[in-house]
mmCIF file of C-alpha atoms in Angstrom:
data_model
loop_
_atom_site.group_PDB
_atom_site.id
_atom_site.type_symbol
_atom_site.label_atom_id
_atom_site.label_comp_id
_atom_site.label_asym_id
_atom_site.label_seq_id
_atom_site.Cartn_x
_atom_site.Cartn_y
_atom_site.Cartn_z
ATOM 1 C CA MET A 980 31.725 91.401 75.568
ATOM 2 C CA GLU A 981 30.311 92.561 72.264
ATOM 3 C CA MET A 982 31.957 95.548 70.624
ATOM 4 C CA VAL A 983 28.582 97.190 70.005
ATOM 5 C CA PHE A 984 27.595 96.740 73.622
ATOM 6 C CA LEU A 985 30.858 98.207 74.835
ATOM 7 C CA LEU A 986 30.639 101.131 72.447
ATOM 8 C CA GLY A 987 27.080 101.758 73.540
ATOM 9 C CA LEU A 988 28.200 101.943 77.146
ATOM 10 C CA VAL A 989 31.011 104.345 76.320
ATOM 11 C CA LEU A 990 28.654 106.571 74.348
ATOM 12 C CA THR A 991 26.159 106.538 77.197
ATOM 13 C CA GLY A 992 28.979 107.744 79.406
ATOM 14 C CA VAL A 993 30.005 110.466 76.953
ATOM 15 C CA LEU A 994 26.440 111.756 76.756
ATOM 16 C CA ALA A 995 26.133 111.657 80.538
ATOM 17 C CA GLY A 996 29.403 113.542 80.905
ATOM 18 C CA ILE A 997 28.387 116.251 78.449
ATOM 19 C CA VAL A 998 24.953 116.673 79.991
ATOM 20 C CA GLY A 999 26.349 116.570 83.510
ATOM 21 C CA SER A 1000 29.060 119.164 83.098
ATOM 22 C CA PHE A 1001 26.852 121.370 80.964
ATOM 23 C CA PHE A 1002 23.912 121.529 83.332
ATOM 24 C CA GLY A 1003 25.803 121.098 86.550
ATOM 25 C CA VAL A 1004 24.118 117.832 87.366
ATOM 26 C CA GLY A 1005 25.721 114.475 87.885
ATOM 27 C CA GLY A 1006 25.713 111.970 85.088
ATOM 28 C CA GLY A 1007 23.279 109.765 86.959
ATOM 29 C CA VAL A 1008 20.406 111.393 85.108
ATOM 30 C CA ILE A 1009 21.475 109.698 81.889
ATOM 31 C CA VAL A 1010 23.378 106.653 83.101
ATOM 32 C CA VAL A 1011 20.770 105.097 85.363
ATOM 33 C CA PRO A 1012 17.811 105.200 82.951
ATOM 34 C CA ALA A 1013 19.994 104.153 80.015
ATOM 35 C CA LEU A 1014 21.478 101.216 81.858
ATOM 36 C CA THR A 1015 18.176 99.982 83.260
ATOM 37 C CA ILE A 1016 15.960 100.583 80.247
ATOM 38 C CA LEU A 1017 18.287 100.184 77.263
ATOM 39 C CA PHE A 1018 20.863 97.758 78.585
ATOM 40 C CA GLY A 1019 18.738 95.770 80.996
ATOM 41 C CA PHE A 1020 20.861 96.067 84.099
ATOM 42 C CA THR A 1021 19.229 96.082 87.509
ATOM 43 C CA ALA A 1022 18.611 99.334 89.351
ATOM 44 C CA GLN A 1023 21.357 98.518 91.853
ATOM 45 C CA GLU A 1024 23.889 97.597 89.162
ATOM 46 C CA SER A 1025 23.110 100.790 87.281
ATOM 47 C CA ALA A 1026 23.455 102.889 90.420
ATOM 48 C CA ALA A 1027 26.842 101.315 91.137
ATOM 49 C CA VAL A 1028 28.184 102.041 87.654
ATOM 50 C CA SER A 1029 26.768 105.554 87.779
ATOM 51 C CA LEU A 1030 28.549 106.237 91.070
ATOM 52 C CA VAL A 1031 31.944 105.373 89.580
ATOM 53 C CA GLY A 1032 31.353 107.728 86.680
ATOM 54 C CA ILE A 1033 30.182 110.427 89.055
ATOM 55 C CA THR A 1034 33.280 109.910 91.193
ATOM 56 C CA ALA A 1035 35.517 110.443 88.188
ATOM 57 C CA SER A 1036 33.838 113.522 86.791
ATOM 58 C CA SER A 1037 33.090 115.260 90.074
ATOM 59 C CA SER A 1038 36.600 114.549 91.400
ATOM 60 C CA TYR A 1039 38.053 116.424 88.519
ATOM 61 C CA ALA A 1040 35.612 119.307 88.925
ATOM 62 C CA ALA A 1041 36.284 119.363 92.665
ATOM 63 C CA SER A 1042 40.046 119.514 92.217
ATOM 64 C CA PHE A 1043 39.583 122.428 89.856
ATOM 65 C CA PHE A 1044 37.364 124.334 92.306
ATOM 66 C CA ILE A 1045 39.618 123.538 95.258
ATOM 67 C CA SER A 1046 42.602 125.016 93.482
ATOM 68 C CA LYS A 1047 40.512 128.130 92.808
ATOM 69 C CA ASP A 1048 39.812 128.327 96.526
ATOM 70 C CA LEU A 1049 36.054 128.143 95.964
ATOM 71 C CA VAL A 1050 35.445 125.079 98.103
ATOM 72 C CA ASN A 1051 34.611 125.495 101.760
ATOM 73 C CA LEU A 1052 36.506 122.368 102.782
ATOM 74 C CA ARG A 1053 35.556 122.717 106.417
ATOM 75 C CA LEU A 1054 31.854 122.932 105.742
ATOM 76 C CA GLY A 1055 32.165 120.138 103.220
ATOM 77 C CA MET A 1056 33.924 117.890 105.725
ATOM 78 C CA VAL A 1057 31.235 118.376 108.339
ATOM 79 C CA LEU A 1058 28.423 117.691 105.896
ATOM 80 C CA MET A 1059 30.301 114.725 104.477
ATOM 81 C CA VAL A 1060 30.208 112.956 107.811
ATOM 82 C CA ALA A 1061 26.490 112.718 107.163
ATOM 83 C CA THR A 1062 26.534 112.143 103.410
ATOM 84 C CA VAL A 1063 29.137 109.406 103.593
ATOM 85 C CA THR A 1064 27.261 107.664 106.397
ATOM 86 C CA GLY A 1065 24.037 107.872 104.391
ATOM 87 C CA SER A 1066 25.765 106.664 101.264
ATOM 88 C CA VAL A 1067 27.367 103.683 102.959
ATOM 89 C CA VAL A 1068 24.086 102.679 104.591
ATOM 90 C CA GLY A 1069 22.332 102.961 101.258
ATOM 91 C CA ALA A 1070 24.874 100.831 99.440
ATOM 92 C CA LEU A 1071 24.885 98.183 102.158
ATOM 93 C CA PHE A 1072 21.115 97.810 102.085
ATOM 94 C CA ALA A 1073 20.368 98.514 98.432
ATOM 95 C CA ALA A 1074 20.162 94.842 97.563
ATOM 96 C CA GLN A 1075 17.373 94.494 100.102
ATOM 97 C CA VAL A 1076 15.269 97.173 98.463
ATOM 98 C CA GLU A 1077 12.860 96.196 95.725
ATOM 99 C CA GLU A 1078 13.858 97.393 92.274
ATOM 100 C CA TRP A 1079 10.541 99.070 91.612
ATOM 101 C CA ALA A 1080 11.000 101.150 94.763
ATOM 102 C CA LEU A 1081 14.435 102.307 93.620
ATOM 103 C CA LEU A 1082 13.123 103.201 90.187
ATOM 104 C CA ALA A 1083 10.164 105.068 91.686
ATOM 105 C CA LEU A 1084 12.530 106.929 94.003
ATOM 106 C CA PHE A 1085 14.756 107.789 91.070
ATOM 107 C CA SER A 1086 11.734 109.031 89.181
ATOM 108 C CA LEU A 1087 10.743 111.247 92.113
ATOM 109 C CA VAL A 1088 14.198 112.774 92.386
ATOM 110 C CA MET A 1089 14.267 113.392 88.629
ATOM 111 C CA ALA A 1090 10.938 115.202 88.786
ATOM 112 C CA TYR A 1091 12.158 117.291 91.706
ATOM 113 C CA SER A 1092 15.400 118.126 89.898
ATOM 114 C CA GLY A 1093 13.448 119.058 86.801
ATOM 115 C CA PHE A 1094 11.330 121.503 88.797
ATOM 116 C CA TYR A 1095 14.375 122.868 90.535
ATOM 117 C CA MET A 1096 16.076 123.429 87.231
ATOM 118 C CA ILE A 1097 13.192 125.461 85.850
ATOM 119 C CA ARG A 1098 12.717 127.568 88.925
ATOM 120 C CA ASN A 1099 16.463 127.894 89.519
ATOM 121 C CA PRO A 1100 16.100 129.637 92.870
ATOM 122 C CA GLU A 1101 19.154 131.295 94.237
ATOM 123 C CA ARG A 1102 19.910 133.199 97.387
ATOM 124 C CA LEU A 1103 21.863 136.115 96.064
ATOM 125 C CA SER A 1104 22.724 137.960 99.195
ATOM 126 C CA ALA A 1105 24.846 135.899 101.489
ATOM 127 C CA HIS A 1106 24.679 138.371 104.297
ATOM 128 C CA SER A 1107 20.988 138.199 105.113
ATOM 129 C CA VAL A 1108 19.081 137.016 108.159
ATOM 130 C CA MET A 1109 21.021 135.183 110.797
ATOM 131 C CA THR A 1110 19.003 132.970 113.082
ATOM 132 C CA GLY A 1111 21.964 132.364 115.301
ATOM 133 C CA SER A 1112 21.875 128.609 115.155
ATOM 134 C CA GLY A 1113 25.107 126.780 114.508
ATOM 135 C CA ARG A 1114 27.190 129.705 113.443
ATOM 136 C CA ILE A 1115 30.313 127.652 113.478
ATOM 137 C CA TYR A 1116 32.143 128.915 110.483
ATOM 138 C CA SER A 1117 32.567 132.213 108.902
ATOM 139 C CA ASN A 1118 34.470 132.371 105.754
ATOM 140 C CA ARG A 1119 35.906 134.906 103.417
ATOM 141 C CA THR A 1120 36.230 133.985 99.854
ATOM 142 C CA GLU A 1121 37.072 135.817 96.703
ATOM 143 C CA ILE A 1122 34.366 135.598 94.086
ATOM 144 C CA ASP A 1123 34.758 137.446 90.811
ATOM 145 C CA GLY A 1124 37.434 139.607 92.307
ATOM 146 C CA ARG A 1125 35.414 140.636 95.359
ATOM 147 C CA MET A 1126 36.045 139.403 98.837
ATOM 148 C CA MET A 1127 32.818 138.001 100.223
ATOM 149 C CA GLU A 1128 32.244 137.165 103.789
ATOM 150 C CA TYR A 1129 29.484 134.841 104.843
ATOM 151 C CA LYS A 1130 28.424 132.956 107.923
ATOM 152 C CA VAL A 1131 27.114 129.459 107.635
ATOM 153 C CA ASP A 1132 23.695 129.023 109.153
ATOM 154 C CA HIS A 1133 21.524 126.064 110.238
ATOM 155 C CA THR A 1134 24.428 123.658 110.461
ATOM 156 C CA ALA A 1135 22.615 120.988 112.452
ATOM 157 C CA SER A 1136 19.619 120.665 110.149
ATOM 158 C CA GLY A 1137 21.982 120.944 107.189
ATOM 159 C CA VAL A 1138 23.843 117.909 108.417
ATOM 160 C CA ALA A 1139 20.585 116.014 108.847
ATOM 161 C CA VAL A 1140 19.409 116.736 105.311
ATOM 162 C CA SER A 1141 22.865 115.892 103.978
ATOM 163 C CA GLY A 1142 22.460 112.439 105.440
ATOM 164 C CA VAL A 1143 19.379 111.953 103.296
ATOM 165 C CA SER A 1144 21.282 113.273 100.291
ATOM 166 C CA GLY A 1145 23.965 110.651 100.840
ATOM 167 C CA LEU A 1146 21.421 107.887 101.253
ATOM 168 C CA LEU A 1147 19.719 108.824 98.000
ATOM 169 C CA SER A 1148 23.051 109.088 96.256
ATOM 170 C CA SER A 1149 24.025 105.459 96.672
ATOM 171 C CA LEU A 1150 20.504 104.053 96.455
ATOM 172 C CA ILE A 1151 19.699 105.523 93.062
ATOM 173 C CA GLY A 1152 23.109 106.401 91.679
ATOM 174 C CA ILE A 1153 23.015 110.180 91.640
ATOM 175 C CA GLY A 1154 25.544 112.674 92.909
ATOM 176 C CA GLY A 1155 23.208 114.515 95.237
ATOM 177 C CA GLY A 1156 23.987 117.983 93.959
ATOM 178 C CA SER A 1157 20.319 118.841 93.522
ATOM 179 C CA VAL A 1158 19.920 118.488 97.289
ATOM 180 C CA ASN A 1159 23.335 119.781 98.386
ATOM 181 C CA VAL A 1160 23.396 123.001 96.408
ATOM 182 C CA PRO A 1161 20.030 124.453 97.463
ATOM 183 C CA LEU A 1162 20.659 123.174 100.978
ATOM 184 C CA MET A 1163 23.880 125.123 101.238
ATOM 185 C CA ASN A 1164 22.873 128.174 99.254
ATOM 186 C CA ILE A 1165 19.293 128.742 100.336
ATOM 187 C CA TRP A 1166 19.155 127.151 103.750
ATOM 188 C CA MET A 1167 22.689 127.519 105.020
ATOM 189 C CA ASN A 1168 23.463 130.919 103.571
ATOM 190 C CA VAL A 1169 26.453 129.964 101.485
ATOM 191 C CA PRO A 1170 27.123 131.927 98.261
ATOM 192 C CA MET A 1171 26.091 130.079 95.104
ATOM 193 C CA LYS A 1172 29.571 129.599 93.657
ATOM 194 C CA VAL A 1173 30.861 128.214 96.937
ATOM 195 C CA SER A 1174 27.790 125.986 97.199
ATOM 196 C CA THR A 1175 28.235 124.409 93.788
ATOM 197 C CA SER A 1176 31.981 124.025 94.245
ATOM 198 C CA THR A 1177 31.723 122.550 97.726
ATOM 199 C CA SER A 1178 28.949 120.292 96.483
ATOM 200 C CA SER A 1179 31.211 118.853 93.811
ATOM 201 C CA PHE A 1180 33.739 117.881 96.459
ATOM 202 C CA MET A 1181 31.003 116.393 98.619
ATOM 203 C CA ILE A 1182 29.630 114.500 95.650
ATOM 204 C CA CYS A 1183 32.891 112.801 94.713
ATOM 205 C CA VAL A 1184 33.587 111.654 98.259
ATOM 206 C CA THR A 1185 30.006 110.519 98.769
ATOM 207 C CA ALA A 1186 29.857 108.728 95.430
ATOM 208 C CA MET A 1187 33.110 106.911 96.018
ATOM 209 C CA SER A 1188 31.948 105.622 99.391
ATOM 210 C CA GLY A 1189 28.899 104.074 97.776
ATOM 211 C CA ALA A 1190 30.918 102.795 94.847
ATOM 212 C CA VAL A 1191 33.465 101.063 97.056
ATOM 213 C CA ILE A 1192 30.748 99.157 98.920
ATOM 214 C CA TYR A 1193 29.121 98.117 95.669
ATOM 215 C CA TYR A 1194 32.499 96.969 94.393
ATOM 216 C CA LEU A 1195 33.086 94.858 97.496
ATOM 217 C CA ASN A 1196 29.700 93.175 97.420
ATOM 218 C CA GLY A 1197 29.891 92.443 93.715
ATOM 219 C CA THR A 1198 27.135 94.782 92.560
ATOM 220 C CA LEU A 1199 29.598 96.852 90.607
ATOM 221 C CA LEU A 1200 30.361 95.372 87.184
ATOM 222 C CA PRO A 1201 33.943 96.461 86.428
ATOM 223 C CA LEU A 1202 33.807 96.211 82.662
ATOM 224 C CA VAL A 1203 30.592 98.236 82.471
ATOM 225 C CA ALA A 1204 31.889 100.757 84.996
ATOM 226 C CA ALA A 1205 35.158 101.179 83.110
ATOM 227 C CA ALA A 1206 33.405 101.827 79.801
ATOM 228 C CA VAL A 1207 30.843 104.235 81.217
ATOM 229 C CA SER A 1208 33.197 106.198 83.466
ATOM 230 C CA LEU A 1209 35.801 106.641 80.726
ATOM 231 C CA GLY A 1210 33.019 107.908 78.499
ATOM 232 C CA MET A 1211 31.920 110.295 81.241
ATOM 233 C CA VAL A 1212 35.415 111.696 81.601
ATOM 234 C CA VAL A 1213 35.534 112.439 77.885
ATOM 235 C CA GLY A 1214 32.011 113.841 77.994
ATOM 236 C CA SER A 1215 32.740 116.201 80.902
ATOM 237 C CA PHE A 1216 35.721 117.515 79.036
ATOM 238 C CA ILE A 1217 33.613 118.228 75.974
ATOM 239 C CA GLY A 1218 30.728 119.648 78.008
ATOM 240 C CA SER A 1219 32.723 121.986 80.195
ATOM 241 C CA HIS A 1220 34.495 123.465 77.207
ATOM 242 C CA SER A 1221 31.300 123.974 75.220
ATOM 243 C CA THR A 1222 29.197 126.042 77.590
ATOM 244 C CA ARG A 1223 30.129 129.310 75.968
ATOM 245 C CA TYR A 1224 28.552 128.333 72.672
ATOM 246 C CA PHE A 1225 25.052 127.817 73.973
ATOM 247 C CA ASP A 1226 22.348 129.809 75.694
ATOM 248 C CA GLY A 1227 22.156 128.369 79.188
ATOM 249 C CA ARG A 1228 18.639 129.340 80.098
ATOM 250 C CA THR A 1229 16.795 127.898 77.108
ATOM 251 C CA LEU A 1230 18.786 124.716 77.331
ATOM 252 C CA ARG A 1231 18.052 124.359 81.028
ATOM 253 C CA ARG A 1232 14.355 124.681 80.349
ATOM 254 C CA GLN A 1233 14.555 122.107 77.570
ATOM 255 C CA PHE A 1234 16.574 119.846 79.778
ATOM 256 C CA SER A 1235 14.101 120.011 82.612
ATOM 257 C CA VAL A 1236 11.416 118.843 80.197
ATOM 258 C CA PHE A 1237 13.731 115.984 79.362
ATOM 259 C CA MET A 1238 14.047 115.190 83.046
ATOM 260 C CA PHE A 1239 10.276 115.041 83.427
ATOM 261 C CA VAL A 1240 10.155 112.616 80.521
ATOM 262 C CA ILE A 1241 12.842 110.486 82.161
ATOM 263 C CA ALA A 1242 10.917 110.627 85.423
ATOM 264 C CA ALA A 1243 7.775 109.422 83.666
ATOM 265 C CA ILE A 1244 9.605 106.623 81.859
ATOM 266 C CA CYS A 1245 11.215 105.399 85.056
ATOM 267 C CA LEU A 1246 7.902 105.515 86.835
ATOM 268 C CA LEU A 1247 6.386 103.352 84.111
ATOM 269 C CA GLU A 1248 9.348 101.042 84.428
ATOM 270 C CA ALA A 1249 8.787 100.862 88.157
ATOM 271 C CA GLY A 1250 5.179 99.937 87.567
ATOM 272 C CA GLY A 1251 6.255 97.125 85.301
ATOM 273 C CA ILE A 1252 4.695 98.729 82.263
ATOM 274 C CA LEU A 1253 8.032 99.265 80.512
ATOM 275 C CA MET B 1174 43.592 129.471 102.088
ATOM 276 C CA LYS B 1175 45.711 128.796 99.056
ATOM 277 C CA ASP B 1176 47.380 126.043 101.044
ATOM 278 C CA MET B 1177 44.606 123.752 99.940
ATOM 279 C CA LYS B 1178 46.426 123.246 96.646
ATOM 280 C CA PRO B 1179 47.879 119.869 97.725
ATOM 281 C CA VAL B 1180 44.337 118.612 98.164
ATOM 282 C CA ALA B 1181 43.508 119.515 94.584
ATOM 283 C CA SER B 1182 46.673 118.053 93.130
ATOM 284 C CA SER B 1183 46.473 114.821 95.091
ATOM 285 C CA ILE B 1184 42.961 114.199 93.802
ATOM 286 C CA ARG B 1185 43.983 115.063 90.269
ATOM 287 C CA TYR B 1186 47.086 112.865 90.127
ATOM 288 C CA THR B 1187 45.324 109.840 91.565
ATOM 289 C CA LEU B 1188 42.365 110.364 89.266
ATOM 290 C CA PHE B 1189 44.444 110.761 86.112
ATOM 291 C CA LEU B 1190 46.503 107.713 86.991
ATOM 292 C CA GLY B 1191 43.288 105.798 87.561
ATOM 293 C CA ILE B 1192 41.803 106.934 84.263
ATOM 294 C CA ALA B 1193 44.952 105.994 82.364
ATOM 295 C CA VAL B 1194 45.202 102.553 83.955
ATOM 296 C CA THR B 1195 41.482 101.893 83.463
ATOM 297 C CA ALA B 1196 41.651 102.894 79.813
ATOM 298 C CA LEU B 1197 44.722 100.751 79.284
ATOM 299 C CA GLY B 1198 43.100 97.812 81.039
ATOM 300 C CA LEU B 1199 39.797 98.155 79.201
ATOM 301 C CA ILE B 1200 41.357 98.286 75.755
ATOM 302 C CA TRP B 1201 43.703 95.446 76.587
ATOM 303 C CA THR B 1202 40.837 93.343 77.975
ATOM 304 C CA PHE B 1203 38.819 93.911 74.873
ATOM 305 C CA LEU B 1204 41.724 93.091 72.566
ATOM 306 C CA SER B 1205 42.870 90.014 74.405
ATOM 307 C CA GLY B 1206 39.359 88.728 74.939
ATOM 308 C CA ARG B 1207 40.424 87.190 78.213
ATOM 309 C CA GLY B 1208 37.735 86.776 80.792
ATOM 310 C CA GLU B 1209 37.547 87.674 84.408
ATOM 311 C CA PRO B 1210 40.145 86.208 86.748
ATOM 312 C CA SER B 1211 38.881 85.238 90.159
ATOM 313 C CA ASP B 1212 41.028 87.474 92.276
ATOM 314 C CA ILE B 1213 42.252 90.951 91.539
ATOM 315 C CA LEU B 1214 45.540 90.676 93.428
ATOM 316 C CA SER B 1215 46.684 87.476 91.790
ATOM 317 C CA GLY B 1216 45.348 88.749 88.497
ATOM 318 C CA LEU B 1217 47.348 91.917 88.873
ATOM 319 C CA MET B 1218 50.487 89.955 89.706
ATOM 320 C CA ALA B 1219 49.954 87.897 86.607
ATOM 321 C CA LEU B 1220 49.247 91.073 84.650
ATOM 322 C CA GLU B 1221 45.788 89.972 83.603
ATOM 323 C CA PRO B 1222 44.226 92.771 81.528
ATOM 324 C CA TYR B 1223 40.954 92.583 83.446
ATOM 325 C CA SER B 1224 42.751 93.049 86.755
ATOM 326 C CA VAL B 1225 44.647 96.012 85.380
ATOM 327 C CA MET B 1226 41.329 97.575 84.409
ATOM 328 C CA GLU B 1227 39.892 96.803 87.835
ATOM 329 C CA THR B 1228 42.913 98.372 89.518
ATOM 330 C CA GLY B 1229 42.398 101.511 87.471
ATOM 331 C CA LEU B 1230 38.798 101.642 88.640
ATOM 332 C CA LEU B 1231 39.883 101.353 92.243
ATOM 333 C CA LEU B 1232 42.335 104.200 91.734
ATOM 334 C CA ILE B 1233 39.538 106.355 90.370
ATOM 335 C CA ILE B 1234 37.363 105.377 93.307
ATOM 336 C CA ILE B 1235 39.942 106.235 95.951
ATOM 337 C CA SER B 1236 40.999 109.579 94.487
ATOM 338 C CA PRO B 1237 38.515 111.583 96.596
ATOM 339 C CA MET B 1238 39.738 109.744 99.686
ATOM 340 C CA ILE B 1239 43.283 110.827 98.901
ATOM 341 C CA GLY B 1240 41.845 114.328 98.838
ATOM 342 C CA VAL B 1241 40.344 113.876 102.290
ATOM 343 C CA VAL B 1242 43.669 112.573 103.628
ATOM 344 C CA SER B 1243 45.392 115.582 102.048
ATOM 345 C CA ALA B 1244 42.920 117.927 103.675
ATOM 346 C CA ALA B 1245 43.547 116.255 107.020
ATOM 347 C CA VAL B 1246 47.270 116.859 106.590
ATOM 348 C CA VAL B 1247 46.654 120.512 105.756
ATOM 349 C CA PHE B 1248 44.398 120.922 108.802
ATOM 350 C CA ALA B 1249 47.098 119.326 110.935
ATOM 351 C CA ARG B 1250 49.695 121.720 109.571
ATOM 352 C CA GLN B 1251 47.385 124.629 110.292
ATOM 353 C CA LYS B 1252 46.963 123.263 113.814
ATOM 354 C CA ASP B 1253 43.222 123.179 113.141
ATOM 355 C CA LEU B 1254 42.554 120.179 115.322
ATOM 356 C CA SER B 1255 38.763 120.208 115.171
ATOM 357 C CA TYR B 1256 38.702 119.883 111.400
ATOM 358 C CA LEU B 1257 41.552 117.411 111.460
ATOM 359 C CA LEU B 1258 39.246 115.378 113.648
ATOM 360 C CA VAL B 1259 36.274 115.811 111.309
ATOM 361 C CA SER B 1260 38.370 114.673 108.329
ATOM 362 C CA LEU B 1261 39.562 111.645 110.272
ATOM 363 C CA VAL B 1262 35.950 110.835 111.150
ATOM 364 C CA VAL B 1263 34.988 110.886 107.454
ATOM 365 C CA LEU B 1264 37.993 108.708 106.669
ATOM 366 C CA SER B 1265 37.118 106.269 109.444
ATOM 367 C CA ILE B 1266 33.540 105.889 108.272
ATOM 368 C CA VAL B 1267 34.716 104.878 104.820
ATOM 369 C CA ILE B 1268 37.395 102.538 106.171
ATOM 370 C CA LEU B 1269 34.923 100.979 108.571
ATOM 371 C CA ALA B 1270 32.446 100.514 105.739
ATOM 372 C CA ILE B 1271 35.140 98.858 103.621
ATOM 373 C CA LEU B 1272 35.923 96.455 106.457
ATOM 374 C CA VAL B 1273 32.251 95.632 106.885
ATOM 375 C CA GLY B 1274 31.875 95.209 103.143
ATOM 376 C CA MET B 1275 34.755 92.767 103.038
ATOM 377 C CA LEU B 1276 33.056 90.415 105.454
#
């Protein structure tokens, strides 16, 4: 493999890692479009490589959050039954799906994530209305020095939506955080910090399940995956240590514009225009 | 629930090992210019650089699974049988998928 090619892949990974850890998204946002548009890989191949990178970076983040006791492992486990199932199904059938459909789907998710990033909704009070459905877990967790108690709500529908999140994850090579986090925080009444932390654990397990299937059926290109994921590891390190130097809100707004641009480009690619 | 620390460390150790082996394998593959051997196991036995890289990737990929296993162990220790069961279900889905994928 050409040195330039390899270096390009590593740099793509570094950029994805920086962007991902900075904005709390997975690296899929950068990796998938770069690999399909710039490097000419298929949508499925790009998704596979992206999933390995996501596994690496989110695993590290997850381990960090778990040791800080911010992850609701029980809730995560229950939701992961659905996400992993969805992810495995997606990876097994991805080859059967037309590339343009995958790219269009990716474009849709990018647009949605862009909107979500601008609006940045958050359920601040974790103690609000209980509908009484699926109150399986209550949890106490220490956030910023305060003990917070919350009860998880809407477990059944949460599981259902998580299944979709998992399916999307392996089909288009994203982590699924943009579905998981609002699902847990807004719908299931979980505090934001616990939602993002638990999501990172869910993401790494979900991503790996898709990645392993892609590896077994040959969709995953090891050399490409190695280059990109190593880059992503370096990038996440840089990104997570740089957040203090920048104004989060302006950057998020700028980044969501970027995501709309990516969405448009991928849509054009899906239509065969690019 | 500070007894979840083993979950965090198990993920971390596996991941770091995987990253190190992948990096080693990638650099070695690039330097030696050797192509892709047909089988990872025989390639690993023969210390083919590509297989080393591939092994590293697999280590990265399984690190979250090691975390799930760890969590299952913790749930077992806490006598929390329902969540032990849930963890085992997650594990089984992945293992089943691997078996299907190997067909």
